[in-house]
mmCIF file of C-alpha atoms in Angstrom:
data_model
loop_
_atom_site.group_PDB
_atom_site.id
_atom_site.type_symbol
_atom_site.label_atom_id
_atom_site.label_comp_id
_atom_site.label_asym_id
_atom_site.label_seq_id
_atom_site.Cartn_x
_atom_site.Cartn_y
_atom_site.Cartn_z
ATOM 1 C CA UNK Y 1 0.041 0.062 -0.019
ATOM 2 C CA UNK Y 2 1.374 3.420 -0.973
ATOM 3 C CA UNK Y 3 1.383 6.360 1.172
ATOM 4 C CA UNK Y 4 -1.926 8.278 0.728
ATOM 5 C CA UNK Y 5 -3.245 11.416 2.135
ATOM 6 C CA UNK Y 6 -6.433 11.685 4.311
ATOM 7 C CA UNK Y 7 -7.486 15.313 5.569
ATOM 8 C CA UNK Y 8 -4.585 17.136 7.038
ATOM 9 C CA UNK Y 9 -2.328 14.200 7.603
ATOM 10 C CA UNK Y 10 -0.754 11.469 5.739
ATOM 11 C CA UNK Y 11 -1.663 7.916 6.185
ATOM 12 C CA UNK Y 12 1.425 5.599 7.165
ATOM 13 C CA UNK Y 13 1.851 2.926 4.559
ATOM 14 C CA UNK Y 14 2.543 -0.715 5.478
ATOM 15 C CA UNK Y 15 5.823 -0.914 3.806
ATOM 16 C CA UNK Y 16 7.190 1.987 6.023
ATOM 17 C CA UNK Y 17 5.501 0.617 9.304
ATOM 18 C CA UNK Y 18 6.868 -3.001 8.456
ATOM 19 C CA UNK Y 19 10.321 -1.672 7.833
ATOM 20 C CA UNK Y 20 10.648 0.726 10.710
ATOM 21 C CA UNK Y 21 12.305 -1.064 13.577
ATOM 22 C CA UNK Y 22 12.048 -4.475 11.496
ATOM 23 C CA UNK Y 23 10.913 -7.376 13.362
ATOM 24 C CA UNK Y 24 13.750 -9.363 15.010
ATOM 25 C CA UNK Y 25 12.073 -12.831 14.241
ATOM 26 C CA UNK Y 26 10.033 -13.840 11.103
ATOM 27 C CA UNK Y 27 8.388 -17.061 10.153
ATOM 28 C CA UNK Y 28 10.101 -18.792 7.418
ATOM 29 C CA UNK Y 29 7.049 -20.864 6.605
ATOM 30 C CA UNK Y 30 4.122 -19.071 5.542
ATOM 31 C CA UNK Y 31 1.720 -21.608 6.934
ATOM 32 C CA UNK Y 32 3.030 -20.573 10.502
ATOM 33 C CA UNK Y 33 1.100 -17.294 10.462
ATOM 34 C CA UNK Y 34 -2.644 -17.698 10.166
ATOM 35 C CA UNK Y 35 -4.560 -14.418 9.746
ATOM 36 C CA UNK Y 36 -8.437 -14.300 10.236
ATOM 37 C CA UNK Y 37 -11.000 -11.856 9.471
ATOM 38 C CA UNK Y 38 -13.759 -10.784 11.906
ATOM 39 C CA UNK Y 39 -17.429 -10.491 10.710
ATOM 40 C CA UNK Y 40 -18.096 -7.922 13.499
ATOM 41 C CA UNK Y 41 -19.782 -5.002 11.792
ATOM 42 C CA UNK Y 42 -20.201 -7.003 8.463
ATOM 43 C CA UNK Y 43 -23.948 -6.294 7.184
ATOM 44 C CA UNK Y 44 -24.243 -9.339 4.606
ATOM 45 C CA UNK Y 45 -24.845 -12.942 4.830
ATOM 46 C CA UNK Y 46 -22.416 -15.487 6.210
ATOM 47 C CA UNK Y 47 -21.728 -16.665 2.823
ATOM 48 C CA UNK Y 48 -21.161 -13.133 1.298
ATOM 49 C CA UNK Y 49 -18.793 -12.435 4.419
ATOM 50 C CA UNK Y 50 -16.589 -15.717 3.774
ATOM 51 C CA UNK Y 51 -16.335 -14.724 -0.105
ATOM 52 C CA UNK Y 52 -15.292 -11.172 0.951
ATOM 53 C CA UNK Y 53 -12.461 -12.361 3.250
ATOM 54 C CA UNK Y 54 -11.250 -15.058 0.885
ATOM 55 C CA UNK Y 55 -11.014 -12.405 -1.744
ATOM 56 C CA UNK Y 56 -8.844 -10.168 0.547
ATOM 57 C CA UNK Y 57 -6.732 -13.153 1.386
ATOM 58 C CA UNK Y 58 -7.607 -14.134 4.759
ATOM 59 C CA UNK Y 59 -6.931 -17.612 5.994
ATOM 60 C CA UNK Y 60 -10.269 -17.863 8.001
ATOM 61 C CA UNK Y 61 -12.592 -16.300 10.343
ATOM 62 C CA UNK Y 62 -13.229 -16.195 14.247
ATOM 63 C CA UNK Y 63 -17.003 -15.918 14.992
ATOM 64 C CA UNK Y 64 -19.179 -16.521 18.136
ATOM 65 C CA UNK Y 65 -20.384 -20.053 18.350
ATOM 66 C CA UNK Y 66 -23.586 -20.292 16.436
ATOM 67 C CA UNK Y 67 -26.238 -21.654 18.627
ATOM 68 C CA UNK Y 68 -28.578 -23.020 16.297
ATOM 69 C CA UNK Y 69 -28.191 -26.085 13.832
ATOM 70 C CA UNK Y 70 -29.378 -24.073 10.917
ATOM 71 C CA UNK Y 71 -26.614 -21.322 11.403
ATOM 72 C CA UNK Y 72 -23.880 -23.972 12.084
ATOM 73 C CA UNK Y 73 -24.862 -25.726 8.738
ATOM 74 C CA UNK Y 74 -24.883 -22.291 6.904
ATOM 75 C CA UNK Y 75 -21.449 -21.492 8.296
ATOM 76 C CA UNK Y 76 -19.763 -24.892 7.672
ATOM 77 C CA UNK Y 77 -21.186 -24.813 4.013
ATOM 78 C CA UNK Y 78 -19.629 -21.288 3.416
ATOM 79 C CA UNK Y 79 -16.317 -22.194 5.108
ATOM 80 C CA UNK Y 80 -15.989 -25.459 2.852
ATOM 81 C CA UNK Y 81 -17.039 -23.438 -0.284
ATOM 82 C CA UNK Y 82 -14.203 -20.884 0.248
ATOM 83 C CA UNK Y 83 -11.648 -23.164 1.640
ATOM 84 C CA UNK Y 84 -11.647 -21.170 5.039
ATOM 85 C CA UNK Y 85 -10.542 -22.357 8.579
ATOM 86 C CA UNK Y 86 -12.572 -21.389 11.795
ATOM 87 C CA UNK Y 87 -11.830 -20.224 15.267
ATOM 88 C CA UNK Y 88 -14.786 -20.015 17.660
ATOM 89 C CA UNK Y 89 -15.378 -17.424 20.189
ATOM 90 C CA UNK Y 90 -17.279 -18.576 23.443
ATOM 91 C CA UNK Y 91 -18.624 -16.803 26.345
ATOM 92 C CA UNK Y 92 -21.424 -15.954 28.783
ATOM 93 C CA UNK Y 93 -23.077 -12.579 29.689
ATOM 94 C CA UNK Y 94 -24.863 -13.844 32.700
ATOM 95 C CA UNK Y 95 -23.981 -11.890 36.066
ATOM 96 C CA UNK Y 96 -24.508 -15.110 38.160
ATOM 97 C CA UNK Y 97 -21.134 -16.873 38.372
ATOM 98 C CA UNK Y 98 -22.809 -20.470 38.391
ATOM 99 C CA UNK Y 99 -25.316 -19.612 35.560
ATOM 100 C CA UNK Y 100 -22.427 -18.046 33.699
ATOM 101 C CA UNK Y 101 -20.178 -20.964 34.121
ATOM 102 C CA UNK Y 102 -22.969 -23.360 33.041
ATOM 103 C CA UNK Y 103 -23.689 -21.496 29.771
ATOM 104 C CA UNK Y 104 -19.907 -21.171 29.086
ATOM 105 C CA UNK Y 105 -19.334 -24.958 29.584
ATOM 106 C CA UNK Y 106 -22.194 -25.632 27.233
ATOM 107 C CA UNK Y 107 -20.761 -23.353 24.451
ATOM 108 C CA UNK Y 108 -17.394 -24.840 25.040
ATOM 109 C CA UNK Y 109 -18.553 -28.455 24.715
ATOM 110 C CA UNK Y 110 -20.452 -27.757 21.631
ATOM 111 C CA UNK Y 111 -17.910 -25.706 19.979
ATOM 112 C CA UNK Y 112 -15.128 -28.369 20.373
ATOM 113 C CA UNK Y 113 -17.179 -31.395 19.518
ATOM 114 C CA UNK Y 114 -20.479 -30.610 17.387
ATOM 115 C CA UNK Y 115 -19.246 -28.772 14.347
ATOM 116 C CA UNK Y 116 -18.576 -30.614 11.217
ATOM 117 C CA UNK Y 117 -14.974 -28.937 10.787
ATOM 118 C CA UNK Y 118 -12.507 -28.925 13.657
ATOM 119 C CA UNK Y 119 -11.912 -25.337 14.806
ATOM 120 C CA UNK Y 120 -8.141 -24.265 14.685
ATOM 121 C CA UNK Y 121 -8.666 -22.751 18.244
ATOM 122 C CA UNK Y 122 -11.449 -21.667 20.635
ATOM 123 C CA UNK Y 123 -11.115 -17.897 22.107
ATOM 124 C CA UNK Y 124 -12.813 -17.222 25.291
ATOM 125 C CA UNK Y 125 -14.555 -14.340 26.933
ATOM 126 C CA UNK Y 126 -14.249 -15.837 30.235
ATOM 127 C CA UNK Y 127 -16.016 -14.912 33.667
ATOM 128 C CA UNK Y 128 -16.376 -11.406 34.729
ATOM 129 C CA UNK Y 129 -14.199 -8.736 36.348
ATOM 130 C CA UNK Y 130 -16.194 -8.924 39.433
ATOM 131 C CA UNK Y 131 -16.435 -12.796 40.036
ATOM 132 C CA UNK Y 132 -14.216 -13.863 42.701
ATOM 133 C CA UNK Y 133 -10.809 -15.641 41.763
ATOM 134 C CA UNK Y 134 -12.116 -19.196 42.490
ATOM 135 C CA UNK Y 135 -15.290 -18.339 40.536
ATOM 136 C CA UNK Y 136 -13.145 -17.413 37.477
ATOM 137 C CA UNK Y 137 -10.740 -20.070 38.027
ATOM 138 C CA UNK Y 138 -13.474 -22.645 37.253
ATOM 139 C CA UNK Y 139 -13.741 -21.361 33.601
ATOM 140 C CA UNK Y 140 -9.941 -22.026 33.358
ATOM 141 C CA UNK Y 141 -10.227 -25.568 34.776
ATOM 142 C CA UNK Y 142 -12.937 -26.675 32.322
ATOM 143 C CA UNK Y 143 -11.127 -25.372 29.264
ATOM 144 C CA UNK Y 144 -7.811 -27.037 30.215
ATOM 145 C CA UNK Y 145 -9.747 -30.364 30.539
ATOM 146 C CA UNK Y 146 -11.587 -30.050 27.089
ATOM 147 C CA UNK Y 147 -8.281 -28.739 25.439
ATOM 148 C CA UNK Y 148 -6.435 -31.904 26.581
ATOM 149 C CA UNK Y 149 -9.247 -34.042 25.584
ATOM 150 C CA UNK Y 150 -9.707 -32.688 22.075
ATOM 151 C CA UNK Y 151 -6.257 -31.134 21.117
ATOM 152 C CA UNK Y 152 -7.965 -27.785 20.436
ATOM 153 C CA UNK Y 153 -6.059 -24.833 21.770
ATOM 154 C CA UNK Y 154 -8.282 -22.762 24.040
ATOM 155 C CA UNK Y 155 -7.446 -19.318 25.128
ATOM 156 C CA UNK Y 156 -8.683 -16.818 27.429
ATOM 157 C CA UNK Y 157 -8.802 -13.157 26.068
ATOM 158 C CA UNK Y 158 -7.328 -10.184 27.973
ATOM 159 C CA UNK Y 159 -10.663 -8.131 27.719
ATOM 160 C CA UNK Y 160 -12.377 -5.493 29.722
ATOM 161 C CA UNK Y 161 -15.106 -6.771 31.744
ATOM 162 C CA UNK Y 162 -13.641 -10.277 31.806
ATOM 163 C CA UNK Y 163 -11.574 -12.057 34.388
ATOM 164 C CA UNK Y 164 -8.310 -11.020 32.569
ATOM 165 C CA UNK Y 165 -9.266 -7.362 32.340
ATOM 166 C CA UNK Y 166 -6.030 -6.022 33.757
ATOM 167 C CA UNK Y 167 -2.542 -6.883 33.713
ATOM 168 C CA UNK Y 168 -1.818 -7.277 37.347
ATOM 169 C CA UNK Y 169 -5.025 -9.460 37.758
ATOM 170 C CA UNK Y 170 -3.954 -11.612 34.849
ATOM 171 C CA UNK Y 171 -0.570 -12.131 36.347
ATOM 172 C CA UNK Y 172 -2.128 -13.573 39.506
ATOM 173 C CA UNK Y 173 -3.919 -16.024 37.119
ATOM 174 C CA UNK Y 174 -0.780 -16.811 35.194
ATOM 175 C CA UNK Y 175 1.261 -17.703 38.263
ATOM 176 C CA UNK Y 176 -1.477 -19.889 39.597
ATOM 177 C CA UNK Y 177 -2.500 -21.775 36.391
ATOM 178 C CA UNK Y 178 0.343 -23.216 34.514
ATOM 179 C CA UNK Y 179 -1.892 -24.409 31.760
ATOM 180 C CA UNK Y 180 -3.559 -20.987 31.133
ATOM 181 C CA UNK Y 181 -2.990 -19.614 27.625
ATOM 182 C CA UNK Y 182 -4.041 -16.174 26.427
ATOM 183 C CA UNK Y 183 -5.573 -14.411 23.515
ATOM 184 C CA UNK Y 184 -3.882 -11.038 23.558
ATOM 185 C CA UNK Y 185 -5.845 -8.044 22.907
ATOM 186 C CA UNK Y 186 -3.718 -5.898 24.832
ATOM 187 C CA UNK Y 187 -5.480 -2.744 23.761
ATOM 188 C CA UNK Y 188 -7.979 -3.306 26.586
ATOM 189 C CA UNK Y 189 -5.035 -3.174 29.073
ATOM 190 C CA UNK Y 190 -3.863 0.148 27.658
ATOM 191 C CA UNK Y 191 -7.367 1.615 28.304
ATOM 192 C CA UNK Y 192 -7.883 0.006 31.617
ATOM 193 C CA UNK Y 193 -4.334 1.323 33.016
ATOM 194 C CA UNK Y 194 -4.709 4.572 30.992
ATOM 195 C CA UNK Y 195 -1.034 3.846 29.752
ATOM 196 C CA UNK Y 196 1.046 2.075 27.154
ATOM 197 C CA UNK Y 197 2.053 -0.109 30.226
ATOM 198 C CA UNK Y 198 5.567 0.917 30.621
ATOM 199 C CA UNK Y 199 5.218 0.709 34.237
ATOM 200 C CA UNK Y 200 4.088 -2.776 34.118
ATOM 201 C CA UNK Y 201 6.749 -4.026 31.812
ATOM 202 C CA UNK Y 202 7.613 -7.230 33.938
ATOM 203 C CA UNK Y 203 3.905 -8.342 34.112
ATOM 204 C CA UNK Y 204 3.307 -7.751 30.492
ATOM 205 C CA UNK Y 205 6.457 -9.652 29.418
ATOM 206 C CA UNK Y 206 5.214 -12.605 31.681
ATOM 207 C CA UNK Y 207 1.962 -12.581 29.736
ATOM 208 C CA UNK Y 208 3.484 -12.677 26.477
ATOM 209 C CA UNK Y 209 5.070 -15.889 27.336
ATOM 210 C CA UNK Y 210 1.493 -17.390 27.520
ATOM 211 C CA UNK Y 211 0.123 -16.071 24.234
ATOM 212 C CA UNK Y 212 -1.217 -18.481 21.581
ATOM 213 C CA UNK Y 213 -3.592 -15.914 19.701
ATOM 214 C CA UNK Y 214 -3.532 -12.231 18.958
ATOM 215 C CA UNK Y 215 -6.421 -9.783 18.240
ATOM 216 C CA UNK Y 216 -4.652 -7.033 16.481
ATOM 217 C CA UNK Y 217 -6.445 -4.112 17.689
ATOM 218 C CA UNK Y 218 -4.387 -1.039 18.428
ATOM 219 C CA UNK Y 219 -5.335 0.776 21.846
ATOM 220 C CA UNK Y 220 -4.293 3.743 23.478
ATOM 221 C CA UNK Y 221 -4.268 5.477 27.004
ATOM 222 C CA UNK Y 222 -7.908 6.676 26.616
ATOM 223 C CA UNK Y 223 -9.604 3.824 24.541
ATOM 224 C CA UNK Y 224 -9.379 0.366 23.290
ATOM 225 C CA UNK Y 225 -9.148 1.418 19.746
ATOM 226 C CA UNK Y 226 -7.241 4.173 17.824
ATOM 227 C CA UNK Y 227 -9.508 5.749 15.226
ATOM 228 C CA UNK Y 228 -7.045 4.754 12.455
ATOM 229 C CA UNK Y 229 -3.710 3.082 13.006
ATOM 230 C CA UNK Y 230 -2.262 4.509 9.582
ATOM 231 C CA UNK Y 231 -2.598 8.051 11.121
ATOM 232 C CA UNK Y 232 0.826 9.423 12.193
ATOM 233 C CA UNK Y 233 -0.437 10.782 15.445
ATOM 234 C CA UNK Y 234 -0.700 7.115 16.758
ATOM 235 C CA UNK Y 235 2.722 6.386 16.146
ATOM 236 C CA UNK Y 236 3.710 5.730 19.769
ATOM 237 C CA UNK Y 237 0.798 3.403 20.333
ATOM 238 C CA UNK Y 238 1.378 1.334 17.187
ATOM 239 C CA UNK Y 239 5.323 1.027 17.935
ATOM 240 C CA UNK Y 240 4.260 -0.287 21.587
ATOM 241 C CA UNK Y 241 1.974 -2.790 20.083
ATOM 242 C CA UNK Y 242 4.411 -3.993 17.396
ATOM 243 C CA UNK Y 243 7.068 -4.475 20.012
ATOM 244 C CA UNK Y 244 4.721 -6.692 22.130
ATOM 245 C CA UNK Y 245 3.544 -8.636 18.983
ATOM 246 C CA UNK Y 246 7.284 -9.040 17.935
ATOM 247 C CA UNK Y 247 7.948 -10.884 21.231
ATOM 248 C CA UNK Y 248 5.081 -13.228 20.552
ATOM 249 C CA UNK Y 249 6.197 -13.936 17.142
ATOM 250 C CA UNK Y 250 9.966 -14.692 18.633
ATOM 251 C CA UNK Y 251 8.404 -17.229 20.947
ATOM 252 C CA UNK Y 252 6.223 -18.874 18.263
ATOM 253 C CA UNK Y 253 9.345 -18.916 15.756
ATOM 254 C CA UNK Y 254 11.573 -20.562 18.327
ATOM 255 C CA UNK Y 255 9.009 -23.041 19.427
ATOM 256 C CA UNK Y 256 7.825 -23.911 16.014
ATOM 257 C CA UNK Y 257 4.306 -23.289 16.855
ATOM 258 C CA UNK Y 258 1.696 -21.661 14.610
ATOM 259 C CA UNK Y 259 0.446 -18.214 15.551
ATOM 260 C CA UNK Y 260 -3.205 -17.280 14.720
ATOM 261 C CA UNK Y 261 -4.185 -13.560 14.478
ATOM 262 C CA UNK Y 262 -7.428 -11.952 14.189
ATOM 263 C CA UNK Y 263 -7.693 -8.483 12.659
ATOM 264 C CA UNK Y 264 -10.263 -7.061 15.103
ATOM 265 C CA UNK Y 265 -10.922 -3.254 14.559
ATOM 266 C CA UNK Y 266 -14.442 -3.036 15.398
ATOM 267 C CA UNK Y 267 -17.284 -0.905 13.723
ATOM 268 C CA UNK Y 268 -19.055 2.099 15.461
ATOM 269 C CA UNK Y 269 -19.045 2.677 18.391
ATOM 270 C CA UNK Y 270 -15.896 1.059 18.792
ATOM 271 C CA UNK Y 271 -14.766 3.109 15.763
ATOM 272 C CA UNK Y 272 -15.284 6.684 16.563
ATOM 273 C CA UNK Y 273 -17.852 8.769 14.838
ATOM 274 C CA UNK Y 274 -18.858 12.271 13.933
ATOM 275 C CA UNK Y 275 -21.530 13.852 16.394
ATOM 276 C CA UNK Y 276 -24.920 13.875 15.413
ATOM 277 C CA UNK Y 277 -24.541 11.825 12.167
ATOM 278 C CA UNK Y 278 -22.787 8.816 13.519
ATOM 279 C CA UNK Y 279 -20.628 8.510 10.525
ATOM 280 C CA UNK Y 280 -17.388 6.527 11.144
ATOM 281 C CA UNK Y 281 -14.114 8.676 11.076
ATOM 282 C CA UNK Y 282 -12.365 5.664 9.167
ATOM 283 C CA UNK Y 283 -13.267 2.445 7.161
ATOM 284 C CA UNK Y 284 -13.252 -0.493 9.401
ATOM 285 C CA UNK Y 285 -12.773 -3.111 6.614
ATOM 286 C CA UNK Y 286 -9.851 -1.270 5.157
ATOM 287 C CA UNK Y 287 -8.166 -0.929 8.461
ATOM 288 C CA UNK Y 288 -8.538 -4.615 9.295
ATOM 289 C CA UNK Y 289 -7.044 -5.428 5.575
ATOM 290 C CA UNK Y 290 -4.157 -3.157 6.250
ATOM 291 C CA UNK Y 291 -3.544 -4.918 9.742
ATOM 292 C CA UNK Y 292 -3.685 -8.255 7.862
ATOM 293 C CA UNK Y 293 -1.156 -7.157 5.108
ATOM 294 C CA UNK Y 294 1.121 -5.442 7.792
ATOM 295 C CA UNK Y 295 1.306 -8.825 9.662
ATOM 296 C CA UNK Y 296 2.258 -10.730 6.800
ATOM 297 C CA UNK Y 297 4.831 -8.226 5.438
ATOM 298 C CA UNK Y 298 6.366 -7.693 9.022
ATOM 299 C CA UNK Y 299 6.388 -11.429 10.192
ATOM 300 C CA UNK Y 300 6.915 -13.713 7.172
ATOM 301 C CA UNK Y 301 10.444 -14.027 5.627
#
């Protein structure tokens, strides 16, 4: 992507970002990096979405586990038609810890065993930020057992409102749960801690050793999503996120493991809008495609 102009500032091209402070480690095998597209904010059908991400060059998609047999069949047909892989997202919104765990278990059990195509991974919106440690630990215990039984990697996302909503809280879970694996959406921590986490470097580095999956949203001190990562005013936030992702890639290259990535810049109102009109300030789809290409250019040799 060549550098282009938008309003008063220049958008930062992929080549420039990928070259600046080049990644110290890259995957030699292109199959070691799987980049998935999100259907969050997509207005068309499942078939239309799968056609669109295939055209852009994604390897697959991450979606919430579809509860009905009809929706599961629709998704399976589209995935097979366009030769796409799938990662499922599971979680419960219930405020009651017992009911929340029960609903969560039902989703995990179904997503890991009742679909006609084995998911590459399962990502979890686990527990709640106001549940006790023991109440939240039960979510980890269940996914650990299911993962060992099915050989499907199951990750718990660093997400606001969930059990891993903050860096220091996550550290406690990491230290006490050796099988805990993370989906890193570190944009949430930037927002929660109102910083780029320089004062929690040791904790962040510990968390990076447990990451199996990345959500490539870029956050900042006052929010979980910059309006456009190509805009030069976000250079410091972009640089911080690249440094964190570089470390995860290093661990995966050295271990020989596959890294899965979801480009997950969200639609309004995650994406800021113009007052009164609700018009988005940037193009969500274009940003996510940009992030997909950036990851491939930066991390594939």
